[in-house]
Coordinates of C-alpha atoms in Angstrom, one line a residue:
Chain A
X16 CA 156.3 106.4 141.5
X17 CA 155.8 104.3 137.6
X18 CA 153.3 106.8 137.1
X19 CA 155.4 109.6 138.1
X20 CA 158.6 108.3 135.8
X21 CA 156.3 107.4 132.9
X22 CA 154.7 111.0 132.6
X23 CA 158.4 113.0 132.7
X24 CA 159.8 110.3 130.3
X25 CA 156.9 111.4 128.0
X26 CA 157.4 115.1 129.1
X27 CA 161.1 114.7 127.8
X28 CA 160.6 113.2 124.7
X29 CA 157.8 115.7 124.1
X30 CA 160.5 118.3 124.8
X31 CA 163.3 116.4 122.7
X32 CA 161.2 116.2 120.1
X33 CA 161.3 119.9 119.7
X34 CA 164.8 120.0 120.4
X35 CA 165.3 117.9 117.5
X36 CA 162.8 120.4 114.9
X37 CA 165.3 123.1 115.9
X38 CA 168.5 121.6 116.2
X39 CA 167.6 120.1 112.3
X40 CA 167.1 123.5 110.8
X41 CA 170.1 124.6 113.0
X42 CA 172.3 122.0 111.8
X43 CA 171.0 122.5 107.9
X44 CA 172.1 126.0 108.4
X45 CA 175.7 125.3 110.1
X46 CA 176.5 122.1 107.7
X47 CA 175.7 124.2 104.1
X48 CA 176.6 127.9 105.2
X49 CA 178.8 127.6 108.3
X50 CA 176.8 129.9 109.8
X51 CA 175.6 129.0 113.5
X52 CA 172.5 130.6 114.1
X53 CA 171.4 132.3 117.0
X54 CA 167.8 133.6 116.2
X55 CA 166.9 130.5 115.0
X56 CA 164.6 130.7 118.6
X57 CA 163.7 134.6 117.4
X58 CA 162.4 132.6 114.7
X59 CA 160.1 130.4 116.2
X60 CA 159.2 133.4 118.3
X61 CA 158.1 134.6 114.7
X62 CA 156.1 131.4 113.5
X63 CA 154.3 131.7 116.8
X64 CA 153.2 134.9 116.7
X65 CA 152.3 135.3 113.2
X66 CA 150.1 131.6 114.0
X67 CA 148.7 133.7 116.8
X68 CA 147.7 136.7 114.6
X69 CA 146.2 135.0 111.7
X70 CA 144.6 132.2 113.4
X71 CA 141.0 134.3 113.9
X72 CA 140.7 134.3 110.1
X73 CA 142.0 131.2 109.2
X74 CA 141.6 129.2 112.7
X75 CA 144.0 126.5 113.9
X76 CA 144.4 124.1 111.5
X77 CA 145.0 127.1 108.4
X78 CA 147.6 128.9 110.8
X79 CA 149.2 125.3 111.7
X80 CA 149.3 125.1 107.7
X81 CA 150.6 129.2 106.3
X82 CA 153.2 130.1 109.8
X83 CA 155.4 128.0 108.9
X84 CA 156.1 128.9 105.4
X85 CA 155.2 132.6 106.0
X86 CA 158.1 132.2 108.5
X87 CA 160.4 130.9 105.9
X88 CA 159.7 134.0 103.4
X89 CA 160.7 136.3 106.7
X90 CA 163.7 133.8 106.7
X91 CA 164.6 134.0 103.1
X92 CA 165.0 138.0 103.2
X93 CA 167.1 138.1 106.5
X94 CA 169.4 135.6 104.4
X95 CA 169.0 137.4 101.6
X96 CA 169.9 141.2 103.3
X97 CA 171.6 140.4 106.2
X98 CA 173.5 137.0 105.9
X99 CA 174.3 136.6 102.3
X100 CA 176.9 139.6 103.0
X101 CA 178.6 137.5 105.1
X102 CA 179.5 134.1 103.6
X103 CA 183.2 133.3 102.9
X104 CA 184.0 135.3 106.6
X105 CA 184.7 134.3 109.7
X106 CA 181.5 132.3 111.4
X107 CA 182.2 135.0 114.2
X108 CA 180.6 137.8 112.3
X109 CA 177.2 135.4 111.4
X110 CA 177.0 134.9 114.8
X111 CA 177.5 137.8 115.7
X112 CA 174.9 139.2 113.7
X113 CA 172.2 136.4 114.4
X114 CA 172.8 136.8 118.1
X115 CA 172.1 140.9 117.8
X116 CA 169.1 139.7 115.3
X117 CA 167.7 137.1 118.3
X118 CA 167.3 140.3 121.2
X119 CA 165.7 142.6 118.4
X120 CA 163.3 139.7 117.0
X121 CA 162.3 139.3 120.9
X122 CA 161.8 143.0 121.6
X123 CA 160.2 144.0 118.6
X124 CA 157.2 140.8 119.2
X125 CA 157.3 142.9 122.9
X126 CA 156.8 145.9 121.1
X127 CA 154.2 144.6 118.6
X128 CA 152.1 142.4 121.0
X129 CA 153.1 143.1 124.5
X130 CA 155.4 141.6 127.7
X131 CA 152.1 139.6 128.7
X132 CA 152.3 136.0 127.5
X133 CA 148.9 135.3 124.9
X134 CA 146.8 132.5 125.1
X135 CA 146.8 129.9 121.4
X136 CA 143.7 128.3 121.3
X137 CA 143.9 124.5 119.9
X138 CA 141.0 122.5 119.1
X139 CA 138.8 121.4 121.7
X140 CA 139.0 117.5 120.2
X141 CA 142.8 117.7 120.6
X142 CA 142.8 119.6 124.3
X143 CA 141.3 116.4 125.9
X144 CA 143.6 113.3 127.9
X145 CA 143.1 110.2 126.5
X146 CA 142.5 108.3 129.6
X147 CA 142.2 109.2 133.4
X148 CA 145.3 107.2 134.2
X149 CA 147.5 108.8 131.9
X150 CA 146.4 112.2 132.1
X151 CA 149.5 113.9 131.0
X152 CA 149.0 112.3 127.4
X153 CA 146.7 115.1 125.7
X154 CA 145.8 114.6 122.0
X155 CA 147.3 117.6 121.3
X156 CA 150.7 115.9 122.8
X157 CA 150.2 113.1 120.5
X158 CA 149.8 115.2 117.7
X159 CA 152.6 117.3 118.6
X160 CA 154.4 114.5 118.3
X161 CA 153.1 113.2 115.7
X162 CA 153.9 116.0 113.2
X163 CA 157.1 116.4 114.4
X164 CA 158.4 112.7 112.7
X165 CA 155.8 113.6 109.9
X166 CA 158.1 116.5 109.3
X167 CA 161.2 114.7 109.8
X168 CA 160.3 112.3 107.4
X169 CA 159.9 114.6 105.2
X170 CA 163.1 116.3 105.5
X171 CA 164.5 112.8 105.1
X172 CA 162.9 112.7 101.9
X173 CA 163.7 116.3 100.1
X174 CA 167.3 115.4 101.6
X175 CA 167.6 111.9 100.2
X176 CA 165.9 111.5 96.9
X177 CA 165.2 115.3 95.5
X178 CA 168.3 117.0 93.7
X179 CA 167.5 119.9 95.7
X180 CA 168.5 117.8 98.6
X181 CA 171.2 115.7 97.5
X182 CA 172.9 118.9 96.1
X183 CA 172.0 120.3 99.5
X184 CA 174.3 117.2 101.3
X185 CA 176.8 117.4 98.3
X186 CA 177.1 120.7 99.2
X187 CA 177.7 120.2 103.1
X188 CA 180.7 118.2 102.0
X189 CA 182.0 120.3 99.6
X190 CA 180.4 123.4 98.2
X191 CA 183.2 124.9 95.3
X192 CA 182.8 121.9 93.8
X193 CA 179.1 121.7 93.7
X194 CA 179.8 125.3 92.1
X195 CA 181.8 124.1 89.8
X196 CA 179.1 121.5 88.4
X197 CA 177.5 124.8 87.1
X198 CA 174.8 124.9 90.8
X199 CA 173.8 128.0 91.6
X200 CA 175.4 128.0 95.4
X201 CA 173.9 131.2 96.5
X202 CA 170.3 130.4 96.0
X203 CA 171.1 126.4 97.3
X204 CA 172.2 128.2 100.3
X205 CA 169.1 130.5 100.4
X206 CA 166.6 127.8 100.0
X207 CA 168.4 125.1 102.2
X208 CA 168.3 128.5 104.8
X209 CA 164.2 128.6 104.4
X210 CA 163.4 124.9 104.5
X211 CA 166.1 125.8 108.6
X212 CA 163.2 128.6 109.5
X213 CA 160.6 126.6 107.9
X214 CA 161.7 124.2 110.5
X215 CA 161.5 127.1 113.7
X216 CA 158.5 128.2 112.3
X217 CA 156.8 125.1 112.8
X218 CA 158.3 123.9 116.2
X219 CA 156.7 127.9 116.5
X220 CA 153.5 126.9 115.9
X221 CA 153.1 123.5 117.8
X222 CA 154.8 125.0 120.8
X223 CA 152.4 127.8 120.9
X224 CA 149.6 125.0 121.2
X225 CA 151.7 123.5 124.1
X226 CA 152.5 126.5 125.8
X227 CA 151.2 129.8 125.3
X228 CA 153.3 132.6 123.3
X229 CA 155.6 134.5 124.9
X230 CA 158.7 136.9 123.3
X231 CA 161.2 134.8 125.6
X232 CA 160.1 131.5 124.3
X233 CA 162.6 131.0 122.0
X234 CA 165.4 131.4 124.3
X235 CA 165.2 128.8 126.2
X236 CA 164.8 125.9 123.1
X237 CA 168.0 127.4 121.6
X238 CA 170.9 126.4 123.6
X239 CA 169.4 123.0 124.2
X240 CA 169.2 122.6 120.5
X241 CA 173.0 123.4 120.2
X242 CA 173.6 120.7 122.5
X243 CA 171.6 118.2 120.9
X244 CA 173.6 119.1 117.8
X245 CA 176.6 118.5 119.7
X246 CA 175.9 115.6 121.7
X247 CA 174.9 113.8 118.5
X248 CA 177.8 115.0 116.2
X249 CA 177.6 117.7 114.1
X250 CA 177.2 117.3 110.6
X251 CA 175.1 114.2 111.2
X252 CA 171.5 114.6 110.6
X253 CA 170.4 111.2 112.5
X254 CA 172.4 111.8 115.3
X255 CA 170.5 115.2 115.4
X256 CA 167.6 113.4 115.9
X257 CA 169.1 110.8 118.4
X258 CA 170.9 113.5 120.3
X259 CA 167.3 115.6 121.0
X260 CA 165.3 112.9 122.3
X261 CA 168.5 111.5 124.3
X262 CA 168.9 115.2 126.3
X263 CA 165.1 115.4 126.3
X264 CA 164.5 112.5 127.6
X265 CA 167.6 112.4 130.2
X266 CA 166.6 116.4 131.5
X267 CA 162.5 114.5 131.9
X268 CA 164.0 111.7 134.5
X269 CA 166.4 113.7 136.5
X270 CA 162.9 116.4 137.2
X271 CA 161.8 113.0 139.2
X272 CA 164.8 112.6 140.9
X273 CA 166.5 115.4 141.9
X274 CA 164.6 118.5 140.2
X275 CA 167.3 121.1 140.0
X276 CA 169.5 119.6 137.9
X277 CA 167.1 118.3 135.5
X278 CA 168.9 121.1 133.2
X279 CA 172.4 121.2 134.5
X280 CA 172.0 117.6 133.6
X281 CA 171.9 118.1 129.8
X282 CA 175.3 120.2 130.3
X283 CA 176.5 116.9 132.0
X284 CA 175.5 114.6 129.5
X285 CA 177.4 116.8 127.1
X286 CA 180.5 116.9 128.6
X287 CA 180.1 112.9 129.3
X288 CA 179.5 112.3 125.7
X289 CA 182.5 114.5 124.2
X290 CA 185.0 113.0 126.8
X291 CA 184.6 109.4 125.7
X292 CA 183.5 110.7 122.1
X293 CA 184.5 114.0 121.0
X294 CA 182.8 113.8 117.7
X295 CA 179.7 113.2 119.0
X296 CA 177.6 110.0 119.2
X297 CA 177.4 110.1 114.8
X298 CA 180.1 112.3 114.1
X299 CA 182.8 109.9 112.2
X300 CA 179.8 108.9 109.5
X301 CA 178.7 112.5 108.6
X302 CA 175.8 114.0 107.1
X303 CA 172.9 111.3 106.4
X304 CA 175.7 108.6 107.1
Chain B
X4 CA 189.3 128.2 63.8
X5 CA 187.4 129.3 66.7
X6 CA 188.6 129.4 70.4
X7 CA 186.0 127.6 72.8
X8 CA 188.7 129.5 75.5
X9 CA 190.7 132.6 76.0
X10 CA 192.9 133.9 78.3
X11 CA 194.6 137.1 78.2
X12 CA 197.6 138.2 80.6
X13 CA 195.8 136.6 83.7
X14 CA 197.9 137.6 86.9
X15 CA 196.6 135.4 89.8
X16 CA 197.7 135.3 93.8
X17 CA 197.4 133.3 97.0
X18 CA 197.2 135.5 99.8
X19 CA 200.4 137.7 98.5
X20 CA 202.6 135.4 96.4
X21 CA 202.1 136.0 93.1
X22 CA 201.5 132.8 91.4
X23 CA 200.2 133.5 87.9
X24 CA 202.4 136.3 86.4
X25 CA 200.8 136.9 82.8
X26 CA 199.6 133.5 81.9
X27 CA 197.5 133.9 78.1
X28 CA 196.9 130.5 76.7
X29 CA 193.6 129.8 73.7
X30 CA 191.9 126.6 73.7
X31 CA 190.6 125.8 70.2
X32 CA 187.4 124.9 69.0
X33 CA 187.0 120.9 68.6
X34 CA 190.7 120.3 69.9
X35 CA 192.8 118.8 72.7
X36 CA 194.6 121.5 74.5
X37 CA 197.7 120.2 77.3
X38 CA 199.0 122.6 79.7
X39 CA 202.1 121.2 80.9
X40 CA 204.8 121.8 83.4
X41 CA 206.6 120.9 86.6
X42 CA 205.2 120.6 90.0
X43 CA 204.2 124.1 91.5
X44 CA 204.6 126.3 87.9
X45 CA 200.7 127.0 88.2
X46 CA 198.5 124.7 86.2
X47 CA 196.0 123.8 88.8
X48 CA 195.7 128.2 89.4
X49 CA 195.4 128.4 86.0
X50 CA 192.2 126.3 86.0
X51 CA 191.1 127.4 89.2
X52 CA 191.0 130.9 87.5
X53 CA 189.9 130.2 84.6
X54 CA 186.7 128.5 86.5
X55 CA 186.5 131.5 88.8
X56 CA 187.4 129.6 92.0
X57 CA 190.7 131.1 92.5
X58 CA 189.7 135.0 90.5
X59 CA 191.9 136.2 88.6
X60 CA 193.5 140.1 89.5
X61 CA 194.3 141.1 86.1
X62 CA 193.6 139.6 82.8
X63 CA 190.5 138.7 80.6
X64 CA 189.0 135.2 80.1
X65 CA 186.3 134.8 77.1
X66 CA 184.8 131.4 76.7
X67 CA 182.3 130.9 73.5
X68 CA 182.4 134.7 72.9
X69 CA 181.4 135.8 76.4
X70 CA 183.7 137.6 78.7
X71 CA 183.5 135.6 82.0
X72 CA 186.5 137.3 83.8
X73 CA 184.2 138.3 87.0
X74 CA 181.2 135.5 86.8
X75 CA 181.0 133.2 89.8
X76 CA 181.9 129.8 89.3
X77 CA 178.5 128.0 88.8
X78 CA 177.8 130.5 85.5
X79 CA 181.1 129.9 84.1
X80 CA 179.9 125.7 84.3
X81 CA 176.4 126.8 83.4
X82 CA 177.8 127.6 80.1
X83 CA 178.9 124.1 79.4
X84 CA 182.5 123.7 81.1
X85 CA 182.9 120.7 82.4
X86 CA 185.2 121.0 85.3
X87 CA 187.3 117.6 86.6
X88 CA 188.9 118.8 88.9
X89 CA 192.5 117.6 90.8
X90 CA 192.4 114.7 93.2
X91 CA 188.5 114.1 91.5
X92 CA 186.5 115.9 94.8
X93 CA 183.8 113.2 94.6
X94 CA 181.4 113.7 97.5
X95 CA 182.9 110.5 99.6
X96 CA 179.2 110.1 101.5
X97 CA 176.9 110.1 98.8
X98 CA 176.2 107.4 96.6
X99 CA 177.6 106.8 93.1
X100 CA 174.0 107.4 91.8
X101 CA 173.5 110.6 93.8
X102 CA 177.1 111.9 93.0
X103 CA 175.6 112.4 89.2
X104 CA 173.0 113.8 90.3
X105 CA 174.3 116.6 92.0
X106 CA 175.2 118.3 88.4
X107 CA 173.1 121.1 86.6
X108 CA 170.9 119.4 84.3
X109 CA 171.7 121.4 80.9
X110 CA 170.5 119.2 78.8
X111 CA 171.7 117.4 75.6
X112 CA 173.2 113.8 74.9
X113 CA 174.9 113.1 78.1
X114 CA 171.8 111.8 80.2
X115 CA 172.8 109.3 83.6
X116 CA 171.9 105.7 81.6
X117 CA 174.5 107.1 78.8
X118 CA 177.2 107.1 81.4
X119 CA 176.0 104.2 82.6
X120 CA 176.6 102.5 79.4
X121 CA 180.5 105.0 78.7
X122 CA 181.0 103.5 82.4
X123 CA 179.4 100.0 83.2
X124 CA 181.5 99.7 86.2
X125 CA 179.7 102.9 87.5
X126 CA 175.8 100.8 87.5
X127 CA 177.3 98.2 89.4
X128 CA 178.7 100.3 91.8
X129 CA 175.9 102.7 91.7
X130 CA 174.6 102.5 95.1
X131 CA 178.6 102.6 96.5
X132 CA 179.3 105.4 98.5
X133 CA 181.8 107.8 97.1
X134 CA 184.6 106.7 99.3
X135 CA 184.1 102.8 99.4
X136 CA 185.8 103.7 94.7
X137 CA 189.0 103.2 93.7
X138 CA 191.0 105.4 92.6
X139 CA 190.0 104.8 88.8
X140 CA 186.8 104.7 89.6
X141 CA 186.3 107.8 91.4
X142 CA 188.8 109.6 88.2
X143 CA 185.9 108.1 85.9
X144 CA 183.0 109.0 88.7
X145 CA 184.7 112.5 88.3
X146 CA 184.7 112.8 84.5
X147 CA 181.2 111.1 84.5
X148 CA 179.9 114.2 86.8
X149 CA 181.4 116.4 84.3
X150 CA 180.3 115.2 81.3
X151 CA 176.5 115.2 82.9
X152 CA 176.2 118.9 82.3
X153 CA 176.6 118.9 78.8
X154 CA 179.5 120.3 78.6
X155 CA 181.4 122.3 75.5
X156 CA 184.7 122.5 76.7
X157 CA 186.0 120.2 79.2
X158 CA 189.1 121.2 81.6
X159 CA 190.5 118.0 83.2
X160 CA 193.3 118.7 86.4
X161 CA 195.3 115.8 86.4
X162 CA 193.1 113.0 86.0
X163 CA 196.0 110.2 85.5
X164 CA 197.3 111.4 89.3
X165 CA 197.8 108.1 91.0
X166 CA 196.2 106.0 88.8
X167 CA 197.7 102.6 87.1
X168 CA 199.3 102.7 84.1
X169 CA 196.1 100.4 82.6
X170 CA 193.4 103.1 83.9
X171 CA 195.4 106.0 82.4
X172 CA 195.3 104.5 79.2
X173 CA 191.2 104.2 79.6
X174 CA 190.9 107.9 80.5
X175 CA 193.1 109.2 78.2
X176 CA 191.1 107.0 75.9
X177 CA 188.0 108.4 76.9
X178 CA 189.3 111.9 76.3
X179 CA 190.2 111.0 73.1
X180 CA 186.6 109.4 72.8
X181 CA 185.4 113.0 73.9
X182 CA 186.9 114.8 71.2
X183 CA 185.5 113.0 69.0
X184 CA 181.8 114.2 70.0
X185 CA 183.6 117.9 69.7
X186 CA 183.7 118.6 73.2
X187 CA 186.8 121.0 73.5
X188 CA 189.6 120.0 75.7
X189 CA 192.0 121.8 78.0
X190 CA 194.0 118.9 80.1
X191 CA 196.3 119.6 82.4
X192 CA 198.8 116.9 83.5
X193 CA 202.3 115.8 84.6
X194 CA 202.4 112.9 81.9
X195 CA 203.9 114.8 79.3
X196 CA 204.9 112.1 77.0
X197 CA 201.3 110.5 76.9
X198 CA 199.5 114.4 76.9
X199 CA 201.2 115.1 73.7
X200 CA 200.3 112.0 71.9
X201 CA 196.8 112.9 72.2
X202 CA 196.9 116.7 72.4
X203 CA 196.4 118.7 69.1
X204 CA 198.0 121.8 71.1
X205 CA 200.5 122.3 73.8
X206 CA 201.9 125.0 76.3
X207 CA 204.1 124.6 78.5
X208 CA 203.7 126.4 82.4
X209 CA 207.2 127.2 84.4
X210 CA 206.9 130.2 87.1
X211 CA 203.4 131.1 86.6
X212 CA 204.8 132.1 83.0
X213 CA 204.1 130.2 79.6
X214 CA 207.4 129.5 78.4
X215 CA 205.6 127.3 75.0
X216 CA 203.1 127.3 73.3
X217 CA 202.7 126.4 70.2
X218 CA 202.0 122.2 68.0
X219 CA 202.1 119.0 70.4
X220 CA 203.9 117.4 67.6
X221 CA 206.8 119.8 67.9
X222 CA 206.9 119.6 71.6
X223 CA 206.8 116.2 71.7
X224 CA 209.6 115.9 69.0
X225 CA 212.1 118.4 71.6
X226 CA 213.4 115.0 73.4
X227 CA 215.4 117.1 76.2
X228 CA 212.6 119.6 76.8
X229 CA 209.9 116.7 77.3
X230 CA 212.4 115.0 79.5
X231 CA 212.7 118.0 81.8
X232 CA 209.2 117.7 82.0
X233 CA 207.8 114.5 82.2
X234 CA 207.6 112.6 85.8
X235 CA 209.6 110.6 86.9
X236 CA 207.2 107.7 87.4
X237 CA 205.5 108.4 83.5
X238 CA 208.4 108.6 81.9
X239 CA 208.4 105.6 80.3
X240 CA 204.9 105.5 79.5
X241 CA 202.8 105.3 76.2
X242 CA 200.0 105.3 74.6
X243 CA 200.1 102.1 72.8

């Protein structure tokens, strides 16, 4: 029983780490550009399939290194061509656009790579369990969690210590004043979008190694990622971090006692938190607060 | 006398309301130009139009010889226009030091070190968040931020608003110092008397139209007019 609980808590933390990675990207884009990016799961799929397509040539490590930036470049093009014309309009426009885009990406993936799942090979040494007792902790799972935390740490450093990051944070508070201080806010939004999509691409590569590839793999992660943002408090990145891990673990633990409710519990948790703290766990402090 | 900025026949709307009805003004290089007027006369709207924040529907704006009428805000600012907005608009969640890292680095005499020499108080509070500052400190920070893009033209929207008389004097002293540095200044104020003491040229705006343009001293001499302009609270203050 203890082992089963531990197994599910570990699972929950790993799934939660994915929610966090997805949700941080969503949060960045939402905070600065007021775009609710429903295509975020689509970019995760793109990241995964790029890794799959290039790994025969560059290997697993090459794919891990190259797929996220390539996904970010695709994100830049999408932002420039499709999303930028909608800034300043009702957020509903970009929501509808990205909602449609999500379907297009899914179908395009199906069209190019076929509807069946594809395996994505990871290095043999990462696939081994660490011990017989704790069979569920494979090297790859630890590696994934480590990668997620490295990405979060780098994002934190970017936002805290670079001028780009400071301007992104300033822009989420008052974009007009950032523009009045001579900053090209169009470029700022593009770069910020690219950072968010980079994180989605990274999630895609990491998820591919654990679960294999499917054209629909992004959809299941998207809703919980939105909920992670809401639970943590919109506008707060530390909140998003805590929110993602929290709903991951809650879902994992529920799977032990009442498997059927493991998905519903996420929504129940959100409802309870919104009833007690309407702005989410970290809502009042605001971004990086 | 060359102009740092000229605006000709600006018409600006908020939705359907016609706020600016043909505003024309000029800011001469190296001088302080005061733009005065009662609440709701259109002073802030004028500045927002000049900065491209609320673009004018008609008219022409020239800044340092460039037609900036259709330019986006960041490009206007990047030309060397420092803007101190109404209500200061400090980034409340960012530290003082981070607030100072937002502006474009245009290159020039102003660096964060020099800002800290001019405003020692900001250095003392550099790790505090914007929202923890007093009104006077926020005003200093807002001015400091605008100076860091190394402006040739500084546009200030009611820098004295909500500040204690002593702090207002300090702010006006700094504006005079900026003029001495060769920066052209456009100053919008409720505090007519004090503004006219430091200004060279003056405009009075009423109901979206310029009703006076000329020397600041001539306007200051027109006691009845100044009295009608001055906000009740500011009436008794002088720069002394």
